[in-house]
């Protein structure tokens, strides 16, 4: 068993909670702090505040043993050697990351810091945040010998967060001193040595004893940039394929075949080449904006990233125009919307393209019945049910007597609908698919008018030619 480290994780959101539970799974002693009392109470009482695979099992295994939950930051910091900051860093008005939550936490830590601690940025932050943290601590008169600041950005994806954490593509540690680097290496030793993967109760995944997790040690500045640049690159891939999809759609080519053909080149790779409604969520939009801002602050013009954002925003217009083209007028139309979360396998609706599209449909006078396997509760808080917006218990209830069905999030079950049943349930057999979940020929065979992204529209073979464009 590797040497256990006492760890404090501040923030119990998608990153903080997963990190805290996974550190406990790796054998460390963890205390997870949040200022949100309701969340901490849920966690203490055995609840799971977010939808994430494996999280309920790991919480049941470690709650009250390897990991505790509290709102008392000072006491948690006092008993920990390493403090991970995992609070939100949302987008501010200028596009820059709003670091006020990070600063508030650092000020609180500074008040009671005694003995040597490593303060680690787990949140996604702009370059030089490590320097600002150091400065805030000095301003609070904390002795420079009592702390180090390190960067350890998180690359987990919502939906596969636990598995990503325990089987990472890489662990990045940015540390300016050997002492901080050694402590962080010790924390990740169960993954980098592979010892975790030999345990009978280990979560299975891509890493093994023979192929353990890799750790890259670098400076804090480089680690901060690695995170921003990684997200910007992935967002760029999505915008690139969406731009190509719009061209493909205009010339009756098929973006799915094109993406397969491009992705077969090992230099490019097939992932993140999925045309659709564009990216959303709490990371890509704000991180691309923040990285653009960082470059501007250095006097550099990173126009590529501005274009990535522009293409992404425009993609929702592209979809909306497809809806209008398929249905002519929207006022009074009843539409079924499948999907509320920003992507599948999560209940997160932050910056969700699906929510945005639904909002626009309502503004255009349509009535919407929406369904999502995980995020209806969260969506209800943001968009309460009304005369024009209702929530359904399953896709077929949403589809009942609707003028058309819209697919807005790529949940697996939305690609496995009972098509004959769907056809009987809808008022008109029209499906407008923002996530390319079906083959156009299959939809035509089942009598649907099918509109998707970057592919020829298809009409029911009964109505006319299967590949006739109706735009
Ligand atoms: P989140 O909003 O889900 O969670 C943040 C938590 O911090 C909240 O529970 C909030 O109550 C708590 N908090 C805020 N101020 C606090 C304070 N002063 N003391 C204690 N708790 C406080 O956010 P998230 O999605 O977990 O993201 C956190 C960071 O990680 C962000 O910088 C984000 O960009 C980054 N990140 C997120 C993901 C992701 O997929 N969500 C992936 C990688 C990195």
XYZ file of C-alpha atoms and ligand atoms in Angstrom:
515
model
C 0.000 0.000 0.000
C 1.535 3.381 -0.954
C 1.982 6.026 1.705
C -1.332 7.773 2.372
C -1.456 11.570 2.099
C -3.973 13.719 3.970
C -5.786 15.738 1.344
C -8.314 18.558 1.451
C -10.419 19.179 -1.654
C -12.251 22.512 -1.716
C -15.379 22.413 -3.888
C -17.621 19.372 -4.214
C -18.828 19.898 -7.785
C -18.205 17.671 -10.810
C -14.433 17.930 -10.359
C -14.019 18.308 -6.590
C -16.365 15.498 -5.611
C -14.961 13.060 -8.155
C -11.366 13.958 -7.199
C -12.121 13.583 -3.476
C -13.750 10.171 -3.852
C -11.078 8.929 -6.260
C -8.241 10.059 -3.947
C -9.941 8.031 -1.202
C -10.216 5.086 -3.612
C -6.446 5.434 -4.156
C -5.907 5.032 -0.403
C -5.592 8.627 0.821
C -7.382 10.371 3.713
C -9.625 13.012 2.235
C -11.806 15.807 3.522
C -14.000 17.549 0.966
C -15.211 21.077 1.744
C -18.032 23.061 0.196
C -19.686 26.288 1.290
C -22.992 24.944 -0.052
C -24.524 23.451 3.087
C -27.340 21.728 1.220
C -24.846 19.844 -0.941
C -22.746 18.809 2.057
C -25.859 17.602 3.883
C -26.870 15.472 0.889
C -23.374 13.988 0.798
C -23.296 13.340 4.532
C -26.696 11.695 4.481
C -25.745 9.218 1.784
C -27.031 11.096 -1.252
C -25.255 11.743 -4.559
C -25.801 15.318 -5.782
C -24.683 14.761 -9.406
C -25.321 12.116 -12.061
C -22.028 10.356 -12.740
C -21.302 6.678 -13.425
C -19.514 4.784 -10.581
C -19.855 7.747 -8.218
C -22.671 6.219 -6.108
C -20.648 2.984 -5.641
C -17.431 4.762 -4.694
C -19.284 7.110 -2.341
C -20.928 4.149 -0.629
C -17.493 2.522 -0.292
C -15.605 5.504 1.139
C -18.080 7.929 2.729
C -17.271 8.383 6.403
C -14.142 6.256 5.997
C -11.645 7.525 3.378
C -13.601 10.673 2.619
C -15.516 13.085 4.840
C -17.622 16.105 3.935
C -17.704 19.412 5.738
C -18.403 23.136 5.430
C -15.600 23.953 7.931
C -12.730 25.007 5.690
C -10.262 26.051 8.396
C -10.382 22.738 10.257
C -10.131 20.777 7.019
C -7.074 22.761 5.895
C -5.433 22.416 9.295
C -5.410 18.605 9.153
C -4.285 18.305 5.502
C -0.867 18.297 3.817
C -2.156 19.065 0.335
C -5.088 21.352 -0.519
C -6.750 21.055 -3.905
C -8.816 24.041 -5.031
C -11.673 22.806 -7.246
C -14.142 25.684 -7.173
C -15.791 27.174 -10.264
C -13.962 29.580 -12.597
C -16.864 30.866 -14.717
C -16.650 33.259 -17.623
C -16.589 36.944 -16.692
C -17.986 39.823 -18.754
C -14.796 40.324 -20.781
C -14.408 36.633 -21.593
C -11.698 36.331 -18.925
C -12.120 33.663 -16.251
C -13.758 35.001 -13.093
C -11.252 34.008 -10.430
C -13.107 35.522 -7.482
C -14.062 32.084 -6.082
C -10.431 30.999 -6.221
C -9.282 34.215 -4.543
C -11.933 33.883 -1.814
C -10.761 30.351 -1.045
C -7.079 31.354 -0.998
C -7.845 34.236 1.397
C -9.675 31.825 3.679
C -6.813 29.323 3.574
C -4.335 32.131 4.347
C -6.121 33.038 7.553
C -5.296 29.753 9.274
C -2.283 28.404 7.470
C 0.122 26.726 9.873
C 2.858 24.309 8.963
C 3.906 23.443 5.406
C 1.126 22.829 2.858
C 0.978 22.454 -0.904
C -1.858 24.438 -2.446
C -2.879 22.934 -5.757
C -4.938 24.513 -8.532
C -7.300 21.800 -9.745
C -9.750 24.300 -11.217
C -9.063 25.418 -14.781
C -7.277 28.742 -14.443
C -5.370 31.128 -16.730
C -1.599 31.179 -16.827
C 0.009 32.983 -13.877
C -2.839 32.179 -11.487
C -0.257 30.239 -9.445
C 1.665 33.498 -9.095
C -1.456 35.368 -7.981
C -2.195 32.711 -5.368
C 1.332 33.132 -4.029
C 0.851 36.905 -3.923
C -2.478 36.693 -2.070
C -0.896 34.408 0.520
C 2.039 36.833 0.959
C -0.372 39.760 1.324
C -1.990 37.839 4.160
C 1.508 37.617 5.649
C 1.839 33.884 5.269
C 5.486 32.878 5.594
C 6.828 31.861 2.148
C 8.389 28.770 3.741
C 4.937 27.524 4.816
C 3.564 26.760 1.382
C 4.134 25.897 -2.239
C 1.649 26.476 -5.035
C 1.308 23.839 -7.738
C -0.908 23.262 -10.741
C -2.583 19.921 -11.398
C -5.245 20.557 -14.052
C -8.109 18.129 -14.397
C -8.988 16.491 -17.720
C -11.969 14.368 -16.680
C -15.084 14.397 -18.851
C -18.524 14.543 -17.302
C -20.244 11.212 -17.892
C -17.016 9.220 -17.570
C -15.442 11.334 -14.821
C -14.571 8.579 -12.313
C -13.097 6.308 -14.926
C -11.169 9.218 -16.493
C -9.758 10.146 -13.086
C -8.558 6.647 -12.230
C -7.457 5.787 -15.789
C -6.152 9.123 -17.075
C -4.499 9.681 -20.475
C -2.005 11.761 -18.507
C -1.543 13.465 -15.164
C -0.007 16.926 -15.444
C 1.829 18.364 -12.459
C 3.215 21.881 -12.580
C 5.409 22.476 -9.561
C 8.207 24.941 -8.895
C 9.843 23.021 -6.027
C 10.957 19.408 -5.537
C 9.071 19.245 -2.258
C 5.707 20.026 -3.894
C 6.459 17.791 -6.878
C 7.331 14.848 -4.589
C 4.088 15.198 -2.601
C 1.986 15.264 -5.752
C 3.875 12.306 -7.184
C 3.185 10.434 -3.938
C -0.532 11.156 -4.266
C -0.667 9.748 -7.790
C 1.781 6.872 -7.115
C -0.985 4.201 -6.992
C -1.862 5.128 -10.599
C 1.644 5.843 -11.951
C 3.183 2.709 -10.390
C 0.187 0.663 -11.513
C -0.341 -0.784 -8.008
C -3.967 0.396 -7.959
C -4.754 -1.646 -11.060
C -3.625 -4.879 -9.389
C -6.209 -4.543 -6.624
C -9.152 -6.916 -6.814
C -11.575 -4.069 -6.131
C -10.007 -1.620 -8.636
C -12.216 0.024 -11.225
C -11.282 -1.568 -14.555
C -10.280 0.681 -17.421
C -7.572 1.469 -19.939
C -4.613 1.560 -17.473
C -2.993 -1.602 -16.119
C 0.102 -2.593 -14.125
C 1.947 -2.982 -17.437
C 0.531 0.266 -18.849
C 0.054 2.571 -15.844
C -0.933 6.249 -15.888
C 1.723 8.666 -17.143
C 2.679 11.789 -15.236
C 4.178 14.858 -16.884
C 6.132 17.107 -14.553
C 6.511 20.701 -15.701
C 6.311 24.293 -14.494
C 3.049 25.687 -13.101
C 2.744 28.104 -16.047
C 3.111 25.295 -18.583
C 0.584 23.136 -16.708
C -1.924 26.004 -16.717
C -1.470 26.441 -20.472
C -1.662 22.690 -21.169
C -5.200 22.667 -19.780
C -6.421 25.713 -21.707
C -4.705 24.617 -24.919
C -6.136 21.075 -24.666
C -9.705 22.327 -24.356
C -9.163 24.915 -27.091
C -7.810 22.219 -29.410
C -10.779 19.909 -28.800
C -13.213 22.784 -29.343
C -11.355 23.592 -32.570
C -11.824 20.015 -33.805
C -15.567 20.284 -33.197
C -15.854 23.645 -34.948
C -13.731 22.367 -37.818
C -15.984 19.393 -38.489
C -19.073 21.581 -38.154
C -17.693 24.004 -40.753
C -17.000 21.048 -43.059
C -20.498 19.690 -42.295
C -22.094 22.888 -43.548
C -20.134 22.569 -46.784
C -21.041 18.877 -47.055
C -24.734 19.679 -46.554
C -24.591 22.299 -49.308
C -23.210 19.842 -51.882
C -25.168 16.705 -50.897
C -22.105 14.983 -49.433
C -22.281 13.016 -46.166
C -20.360 14.429 -43.165
C -20.444 11.088 -41.354
C -18.513 9.405 -44.189
C -16.255 12.447 -44.464
C -15.476 12.390 -40.718
C -14.746 8.660 -40.905
C -12.414 9.266 -43.828
C -10.598 12.122 -42.115
C -10.407 10.308 -38.775
C -8.791 7.211 -40.313
C -5.633 9.298 -40.619
C -3.786 8.459 -37.411
C -2.310 11.970 -37.321
C -5.836 13.349 -36.998
C -7.747 10.643 -35.104
C -11.470 10.004 -35.222
C -12.543 11.485 -31.885
C -14.160 14.905 -31.591
C -15.060 14.869 -35.280
C -18.794 14.644 -34.661
C -20.858 17.206 -36.499
C -23.875 18.562 -34.682
C -25.205 21.413 -32.627
C -21.749 22.403 -31.413
C -20.087 22.223 -28.042
C -21.545 23.496 -24.783
C -21.123 22.737 -21.113
C -19.300 24.462 -18.324
C -15.814 24.073 -19.842
C -15.262 24.516 -23.591
C -17.147 27.825 -24.088
C -15.590 29.549 -21.091
C -12.131 28.023 -21.539
C -11.891 29.024 -25.216
C -12.973 32.556 -24.257
C -10.525 32.679 -21.332
C -7.620 31.389 -23.443
C -8.394 33.988 -26.138
C -8.339 36.653 -23.429
C -5.019 35.389 -22.036
C -3.462 35.740 -25.502
C -4.921 39.251 -25.901
C -3.419 40.267 -22.552
C -0.021 39.236 -23.896
C -0.577 41.367 -27.016
C -1.160 38.288 -29.171
C -3.992 37.968 -31.631
C -5.314 34.382 -31.410
C -7.952 34.872 -34.128
C -8.186 31.132 -34.687
C -9.934 30.789 -31.324
C -12.346 33.631 -32.082
C -13.341 31.788 -35.240
C -13.801 28.556 -33.263
C -16.299 30.370 -31.038
C -18.044 32.053 -33.964
C -18.551 28.767 -35.817
C -19.861 27.154 -32.638
C -22.398 29.923 -31.997
C -23.525 29.850 -35.632
C -24.191 26.108 -35.460
C -27.315 26.649 -33.357
C -28.605 29.055 -36.050
C -27.906 26.417 -38.687
C -30.068 23.943 -36.765
C -32.802 26.465 -36.081
C -33.020 27.304 -39.806
C -33.338 23.582 -40.551
C -36.304 23.408 -38.170
C -37.918 26.400 -39.882
C -37.247 24.958 -43.336
C -38.801 21.640 -42.393
C -41.859 23.049 -40.616
C -42.374 26.383 -42.409
C -43.930 28.368 -39.533
C -43.313 27.653 -35.854
C -46.069 29.610 -34.091
C -48.488 27.154 -32.489
C -46.532 24.076 -33.585
C -46.101 21.300 -31.020
C -42.551 19.983 -30.955
C -40.956 17.081 -29.113
C -37.410 17.821 -27.921
C -35.167 14.902 -26.978
C -32.283 16.102 -24.831
C -31.640 18.872 -22.328
C -28.115 18.079 -21.070
C -25.192 19.633 -22.933
C -24.039 16.137 -23.869
C -25.012 12.542 -23.094
C -24.349 10.732 -19.798
C -24.541 13.842 -17.633
C -27.258 15.870 -15.941
C -25.306 19.104 -16.558
C -27.294 21.711 -18.504
C -24.785 24.562 -18.215
C -24.365 26.281 -21.628
C -26.350 23.449 -23.165
C -27.061 23.884 -26.889
C -30.265 21.866 -26.316
C -31.581 24.339 -23.728
C -30.684 27.242 -26.010
C -32.520 25.729 -28.985
C -35.616 25.032 -26.850
C -35.584 28.623 -25.583
C -35.476 29.909 -29.172
C -38.312 27.612 -30.256
C -40.465 28.913 -27.393
C -39.647 32.506 -28.332
C -40.696 31.711 -31.904
C -44.132 30.660 -30.613
C -43.751 26.868 -30.618
C -44.930 24.612 -27.778
C -42.281 22.150 -26.619
C -42.460 18.872 -24.724
C -38.963 17.876 -23.652
C -37.443 14.660 -22.380
C -33.973 13.852 -21.048
C -32.899 10.752 -19.109
C -30.994 12.708 -16.427
C -31.481 16.472 -16.465
C -35.208 17.186 -16.286
C -34.936 18.207 -12.637
C -32.174 20.722 -13.353
C -33.934 21.982 -16.486
C -37.179 22.550 -14.550
C -35.323 24.924 -12.211
C -34.021 26.979 -15.131
C -37.081 26.711 -17.376
C -40.149 25.921 -15.237
C -43.013 24.050 -16.876
C -45.673 26.331 -18.356
C -48.447 26.361 -20.939
C -45.856 26.243 -23.694
C -43.211 24.019 -22.072
C -43.844 20.605 -20.555
C -41.585 17.730 -19.570
C -42.303 14.120 -20.518
C -41.452 10.838 -18.799
C -40.102 9.179 -21.954
C -39.440 9.930 -25.643
C -42.805 8.573 -26.816
C -44.758 10.704 -24.362
C -42.830 13.718 -25.677
C -43.608 12.693 -29.260
C -47.363 12.256 -28.755
C -49.190 14.296 -31.431
C -46.107 16.447 -32.060
C -45.620 18.079 -35.445
C -41.983 16.935 -35.378
C -39.365 15.349 -33.152
C -36.058 17.135 -32.533
C -32.946 15.307 -31.278
C -30.774 17.758 -29.332
C -28.467 15.605 -27.139
C -26.659 12.433 -28.224
C -27.978 10.052 -25.511
C -27.538 6.459 -26.720
C -31.231 5.691 -26.190
C -32.206 8.444 -28.640
C -30.416 6.484 -31.362
C -32.328 3.301 -30.505
C -35.929 4.483 -30.707
C -38.668 2.090 -31.784
C -39.171 3.772 -35.170
C -42.537 2.213 -36.087
C -43.890 3.237 -32.667
C -42.426 6.727 -33.048
C -44.032 7.063 -36.479
C -47.437 6.114 -35.036
C -47.021 8.489 -32.094
C -46.022 11.663 -33.941
C -48.660 13.723 -35.709
C -46.329 13.975 -38.715
C -43.333 11.660 -39.230
C -40.701 14.377 -39.201
C -37.405 14.032 -37.303
C -34.869 16.861 -37.180
C -31.688 15.450 -35.742
C -29.044 17.830 -34.423
C -26.780 14.918 -33.478
C -26.854 12.627 -36.544
C -28.103 9.616 -34.581
C -29.641 7.775 -37.569
C -28.789 6.819 -41.121
C -30.962 8.863 -43.507
C -31.805 5.745 -45.594
C -33.121 3.930 -42.513
C -35.352 6.853 -41.605
C -36.665 7.037 -45.164
C -37.440 3.307 -45.091
C -39.507 3.879 -41.954
C -41.452 6.650 -43.618
C -39.810 9.639 -41.935
C -38.826 12.963 -43.347
C -35.393 13.159 -41.768
C -33.238 16.259 -41.542
C -29.751 16.029 -40.023
C -26.479 17.936 -39.965
C -24.140 17.937 -42.987
C -26.017 15.196 -44.819
C -28.674 15.143 -47.513
C -32.182 15.297 -46.072
C -34.269 12.216 -46.702
C -37.963 11.868 -47.267
C -40.149 8.871 -46.875
C -39.925 6.609 -49.926
C -43.729 6.740 -49.965
C -43.660 10.507 -50.404
C -40.993 10.806 -53.044
C -37.375 10.159 -53.832
C -35.461 9.042 -50.756
C -32.710 11.579 -51.143
C -34.697 14.556 -52.409
C -33.708 17.797 -50.741
C -36.603 19.639 -49.184
C -34.801 22.735 -47.966
P -19.059 23.143 -9.950
O -19.749 24.436 -10.126
O -19.792 21.872 -10.246
O -18.491 23.031 -8.463
C -17.837 24.053 -7.798
C -18.119 23.903 -6.313
O -17.305 24.813 -5.579
C -19.577 24.217 -5.931
O -20.137 23.123 -5.243
C -19.459 25.460 -5.042
O -20.432 25.500 -4.021
C -18.046 25.275 -4.474
N -17.470 26.515 -3.954
C -17.438 27.740 -4.524
N -16.827 28.621 -3.705
C -16.456 27.942 -2.587
C -15.801 28.295 -1.377
N -15.390 29.553 -1.138
N -15.587 27.334 -0.464
C -16.007 26.073 -0.679
N -16.649 25.674 -1.799
C -16.865 26.596 -2.750
O -17.752 23.244 -10.865
P -16.980 22.045 -11.619
O -17.691 21.676 -12.856
O -16.626 21.000 -10.620
O -15.649 22.818 -12.060
C -14.681 23.234 -11.128
C -13.433 23.638 -11.895
O -12.890 22.524 -12.603
C -13.665 24.722 -12.948
O -12.535 25.544 -13.012
C -13.793 23.930 -14.224
O -13.441 24.675 -15.364
C -12.794 22.821 -13.985
N -13.057 21.590 -14.744
C -14.324 21.142 -14.884
C -14.552 19.965 -15.576
C -15.954 19.455 -15.769
O -16.143 18.580 -16.598
N -16.939 19.954 -15.037
C -13.479 19.236 -16.103
C -12.193 19.708 -15.907
C -11.987 20.887 -15.226
